[in-house]
Amino acid sequence: MKHRVSIRALVAVFTVGMAATGYAQPDPNEPNKKANPGDMNAEVMKQMQAEAARFARMTPAEREVAMQQMMQQMLRMSLTRAGFTDKAVQDAILQMVADQEKAREPVRVAANKVFMAIEPAGNQVNSATIGNYLEDYLAAVEDAKVQRDIATQTLDQKISFSKVPKLKAWLVVNGIIGDAAWFTGGIAMTGMMAATSLVKFQTPPNAARPAGAAGAAGAAGAAVAAPPGAAAPPAAPAAPPAAPAPNAPAALDDGVVVVVTPPATPAARR
């Protein structure tokens, strides 16, 4: 069964959570007690729906903070499961993740100009301008790569991950160092998800857009609809909003709906 969760922040968090968990684990405090995968999946979905509703009530700034806190929690849990319980090691890794998030800000600012320039409802510009935007974006990416290489070397000096194959492997597969994780994901895990990180730079759907290509397109449409000299036909009444589905989380102002599928139980895998 698929569940609709209206929040982009849950994408990365629950991708990490589901991939790391895989299936329900027994309680470590009660080794002889087996967890019920069905009950675990139901509880996971219940928590996800509660989180989605909570996020829907937050401001965009609050969501960004909450998203970072959730990601840090998931990374700590994943490190602990992998056997890396040293708080100093975990703190160093999480600090690098936080620093890299800040370093991506100029990249996202540049990327948003490109993204909005190629969107039909975005900022329509000529090809030369799009080319300039793209060059600026790629230049920002190159700067970020240099900064990331330096950050990776600094992290190695702190925790010596290059001498611990398992720790280095964890950092690689989680995309914290190197670029191997990029090749693991498909388009949905790279381009489409990267685009969702640009939402906070864009004009909300309900906000008034500045006069420009979008307004011109609307005027052109009206001119085509009504022949010269004829009165324009009255606008059709707006359709009433659809009733929300039972127990559906409130929609966010960014309009992003994420479809999350719970992990398969061991029985289902067989």
Tab-separated table of N, CA and C in Angstrom, residues 155-224:
chain	number	residue	atom	x	y	z
A	155	LEU	N	38.257	15.837	7.566
A	155	LEU	CA	37.560	14.780	8.303
A	155	LEU	C	38.480	13.585	8.521
A	156	ASP	N	39.269	13.240	7.514
A	156	ASP	CA	40.185	12.102	7.648
A	156	ASP	C	41.232	12.376	8.717
A	157	GLN	N	41.673	13.618	8.806
A	157	GLN	CA	42.640	13.976	9.840
A	157	GLN	C	42.033	13.836	11.234
A	158	LYS	N	40.730	14.047	11.338
A	158	LYS	CA	40.060	13.975	12.642
A	158	LYS	C	39.760	12.544	13.066
A	159	ILE	N	39.257	11.722	12.136
A	159	ILE	CA	38.774	10.388	12.526
A	159	ILE	C	39.500	9.246	11.817
A	160	SER	N	40.451	9.569	10.932
A	160	SER	CA	41.268	8.557	10.238
A	160	SER	C	40.422	7.490	9.553
A	161	PHE	N	39.374	7.913	8.842
A	161	PHE	CA	38.506	6.930	8.189
A	161	PHE	C	39.230	6.143	7.098
A	162	SER	N	40.279	6.723	6.509
A	162	SER	CA	41.004	6.023	5.447
A	162	SER	C	41.717	4.780	5.963
A	163	LYS	N	41.894	4.686	7.277
A	163	LYS	CA	42.537	3.519	7.879
A	163	LYS	C	41.518	2.512	8.396
A	164	VAL	N	40.235	2.852	8.283
A	164	VAL	CA	39.165	1.964	8.762
A	164	VAL	C	38.225	1.687	7.588
A	165	PRO	N	38.452	0.599	6.844
A	165	PRO	CA	37.654	0.324	5.639
A	165	PRO	C	36.146	0.367	5.858
A	166	LYS	N	35.671	-0.159	6.975
A	166	LYS	CA	34.225	-0.184	7.202
A	166	LYS	C	33.676	1.229	7.364
A	167	LEU	N	34.395	2.077	8.082
A	167	LEU	CA	33.936	3.455	8.273
A	167	LEU	C	33.988	4.216	6.950
A	168	LYS	N	35.044	4.006	6.186
A	168	LYS	CA	35.135	4.662	4.881
A	168	LYS	C	33.993	4.203	3.982
A	169	ALA	N	33.682	2.903	4.043
A	169	ALA	CA	32.580	2.373	3.233
A	169	ALA	C	31.263	3.023	3.628
A	170	TRP	N	31.050	3.213	4.927
A	170	TRP	CA	29.805	3.851	5.389
A	170	TRP	C	29.715	5.269	4.840
A	171	LEU	N	30.814	5.998	4.895
A	171	LEU	CA	30.826	7.378	4.401
A	171	LEU	C	30.568	7.431	2.896
A	172	VAL	N	31.108	6.461	2.165
A	172	VAL	CA	30.938	6.451	0.709
A	172	VAL	C	29.507	6.118	0.321
A	173	VAL	N	28.960	5.032	0.878
A	173	VAL	CA	27.619	4.604	0.455
A	173	VAL	C	26.543	5.586	0.898
A	174	ASN	N	26.825	6.378	1.923
A	174	ASN	CA	25.862	7.381	2.367
A	174	ASN	C	26.073	8.730	1.691
A	175	GLY	N	27.019	8.781	0.750
A	175	GLY	CA	27.200	10.000	-0.034
A	175	GLY	C	27.877	11.138	0.693
A	176	ILE	N	28.531	10.849	1.811
A	176	ILE	CA	29.175	11.912	2.579
A	176	ILE	C	30.547	12.244	2.005
A	177	ILE	N	31.225	11.239	1.458
A	177	ILE	CA	32.487	11.484	0.758
A	177	ILE	C	32.423	10.811	-0.610
A	178	GLY	N	33.238	11.302	-1.536
A	178	GLY	CA	33.270	10.710	-2.866
A	178	GLY	C	32.004	10.982	-3.656
A	179	ASP	N	31.924	10.381	-4.851
A	179	ASP	CA	30.745	10.571	-5.693
A	179	ASP	C	30.110	9.253	-6.115
A	180	ALA	N	30.540	8.139	-5.501
A	180	ALA	CA	30.000	6.830	-5.871
A	180	ALA	C	28.499	6.745	-5.629
A	181	ALA	N	28.014	7.392	-4.560
A	181	ALA	CA	26.585	7.322	-4.247
A	181	ALA	C	25.744	7.944	-5.349
A	182	TRP	N	26.298	8.924	-6.065
A	182	TRP	CA	25.556	9.551	-7.162
A	182	TRP	C	25.238	8.526	-8.232
A	183	PHE	N	26.198	7.629	-8.521
A	183	PHE	CA	26.002	6.633	-9.567
A	183	PHE	C	25.084	5.505	-9.109
A	184	THR	N	24.890	5.373	-7.806
A	184	THR	CA	23.996	4.343	-7.285
A	184	THR	C	22.544	4.709	-7.520
A	185	GLY	N	22.202	5.976	-7.332
A	185	GLY	CA	20.820	6.415	-7.520
A	185	GLY	C	20.513	6.659	-8.983
A	186	GLY	N	19.212	6.698	-9.287
A	186	GLY	CA	18.779	7.008	-10.643
A	186	GLY	C	18.418	8.475	-10.753
A	187	ILE	N	17.719	8.818	-11.834
A	187	ILE	CA	17.328	10.206	-12.050
A	187	ILE	C	16.459	10.709	-10.906
A	188	ALA	N	15.555	9.854	-10.420
A	188	ALA	CA	14.656	10.270	-9.339
A	188	ALA	C	15.427	10.604	-8.074
A	189	MET	N	16.591	9.978	-7.894
A	189	MET	CA	17.361	10.207	-6.680
A	189	MET	C	18.398	11.310	-6.858
A	190	THR	N	18.520	11.843	-8.059
A	190	THR	CA	19.506	12.905	-8.280
A	190	THR	C	18.821	14.159	-8.792
A	191	GLY	N	18.495	14.183	-10.070
A	191	GLY	CA	17.913	15.392	-10.640
A	191	GLY	C	16.614	15.815	-9.995
A	192	MET	N	15.648	14.892	-9.879
A	192	MET	CA	14.338	15.267	-9.343
A	192	MET	C	14.428	15.681	-7.884
A	193	MET	N	15.204	14.937	-7.083
A	193	MET	CA	15.315	15.289	-5.674
A	193	MET	C	16.141	16.553	-5.491
A	194	ALA	N	17.123	16.769	-6.362
A	194	ALA	CA	17.901	18.003	-6.275
A	194	ALA	C	17.006	19.202	-6.544
A	195	ALA	N	16.067	19.045	-7.465
A	195	ALA	CA	15.164	20.150	-7.786
A	195	ALA	C	14.311	20.529	-6.584
A	196	THR	N	13.940	19.547	-5.742
A	196	THR	CA	13.117	19.874	-4.577
A	196	THR	C	13.878	20.729	-3.575
A	197	SER	N	15.218	20.689	-3.613
A	197	SER	CA	15.996	21.506	-2.682
A	197	SER	C	15.961	22.978	-3.060
A	198	LEU	N	15.401	23.294	-4.237
A	198	LEU	CA	15.356	24.677	-4.697
A	198	LEU	C	14.045	25.365	-4.346
A	199	VAL	N	13.118	24.639	-3.741
A	199	VAL	CA	11.778	25.177	-3.500
A	199	VAL	C	11.813	26.483	-2.731
A	200	LYS	N	12.668	26.580	-1.725
A	200	LYS	CA	12.650	27.780	-0.876
A	200	LYS	C	13.114	29.029	-1.620
A	201	PHE	N	13.733	28.864	-2.789
A	201	PHE	CA	14.175	30.013	-3.566
A	201	PHE	C	13.086	30.508	-4.511
A	202	GLN	N	12.019	29.738	-4.655
A	202	GLN	CA	11.035	30.030	-5.682
A	202	GLN	C	9.813	30.744	-5.121
A	203	THR	N	9.062	31.392	-6.009
A	203	THR	CA	7.843	32.082	-5.618
A	203	THR	C	6.765	31.058	-5.309
A	204	PRO	N	6.133	31.117	-4.115
A	204	PRO	CA	5.058	30.175	-3.810
A	204	PRO	C	3.978	30.215	-4.883
A	205	PRO	N	3.319	29.056	-5.148
A	205	PRO	CA	2.317	28.998	-6.211
A	205	PRO	C	1.209	30.030	-6.089
A	206	ASN	N	0.817	30.376	-4.851
A	206	ASN	CA	-0.303	31.296	-4.660
A	206	ASN	C	0.120	32.759	-4.619
A	207	ALA	N	1.427	33.015	-4.683
A	207	ALA	CA	1.893	34.398	-4.617
A	207	ALA	C	1.795	35.043	-5.991
A	208	ALA	N	1.620	36.350	-5.991
A	208	ALA	CA	1.521	37.067	-7.267
A	208	ALA	C	2.876	37.096	-7.941
A	209	ARG	N	2.915	36.753	-9.215
A	209	ARG	CA	4.156	36.782	-9.969
A	209	ARG	C	4.329	38.157	-10.608
A	210	PRO	N	5.565	38.613	-10.786
A	210	PRO	CA	5.780	39.902	-11.449
A	210	PRO	C	5.342	39.835	-12.898
A	211	ALA	N	4.954	41.001	-13.428
A	211	ALA	CA	4.535	41.035	-14.829
A	211	ALA	C	5.704	40.637	-15.700
A	212	GLY	N	5.433	39.834	-16.706
A	212	GLY	CA	6.514	39.344	-17.565
A	212	GLY	C	5.984	38.317	-18.518
A	213	ALA	N	6.785	37.272	-18.730
A	213	ALA	CA	6.404	36.256	-19.702
A	213	ALA	C	5.123	35.555	-19.297
A	214	ALA	N	4.972	35.275	-17.978
A	214	ALA	CA	3.778	34.566	-17.556
A	214	ALA	C	2.536	35.393	-17.843
A	215	GLY	N	2.620	36.725	-17.533
A	215	GLY	CA	1.471	37.579	-17.800
A	215	GLY	C	1.219	37.727	-19.280
A	216	ALA	N	2.297	37.824	-20.055
A	216	ALA	CA	2.143	37.949	-21.501
A	216	ALA	C	1.497	36.714	-22.087
A	217	ALA	N	1.879	35.549	-21.551
A	217	ALA	CA	1.298	34.309	-22.057
A	217	ALA	C	-0.194	34.278	-21.786
A	218	GLY	N	-0.585	34.769	-20.584
A	218	GLY	CA	-2.011	34.788	-20.270
A	218	GLY	C	-2.767	35.723	-21.186
A	219	ALA	N	-2.184	36.903	-21.477
A	219	ALA	CA	-2.841	37.855	-22.362
A	219	ALA	C	-2.964	37.290	-23.765
A	220	ALA	N	-1.909	36.589	-24.213
A	220	ALA	CA	-1.955	36.002	-25.544
A	220	ALA	C	-3.053	34.960	-25.630
A	221	GLY	N	-3.209	34.187	-24.552
A	221	GLY	CA	-4.255	33.164	-24.546
A	221	GLY	C	-5.624	33.793	-24.652
A	222	ALA	N	-5.820	34.928	-23.957
A	222	ALA	CA	-7.123	35.589	-24.005
A	222	ALA	C	-7.396	36.125	-25.402
A	223	ALA	N	-6.343	36.649	-26.073
A	223	ALA	CA	-6.522	37.196	-27.417
A	223	ALA	C	-6.920	36.113	-28.399
A	224	VAL	N	-6.370	34.923	-28.232
A	224	VAL	CA	-6.713	33.825	-29.133
A	224	VAL	C	-8.130	33.349	-28.880
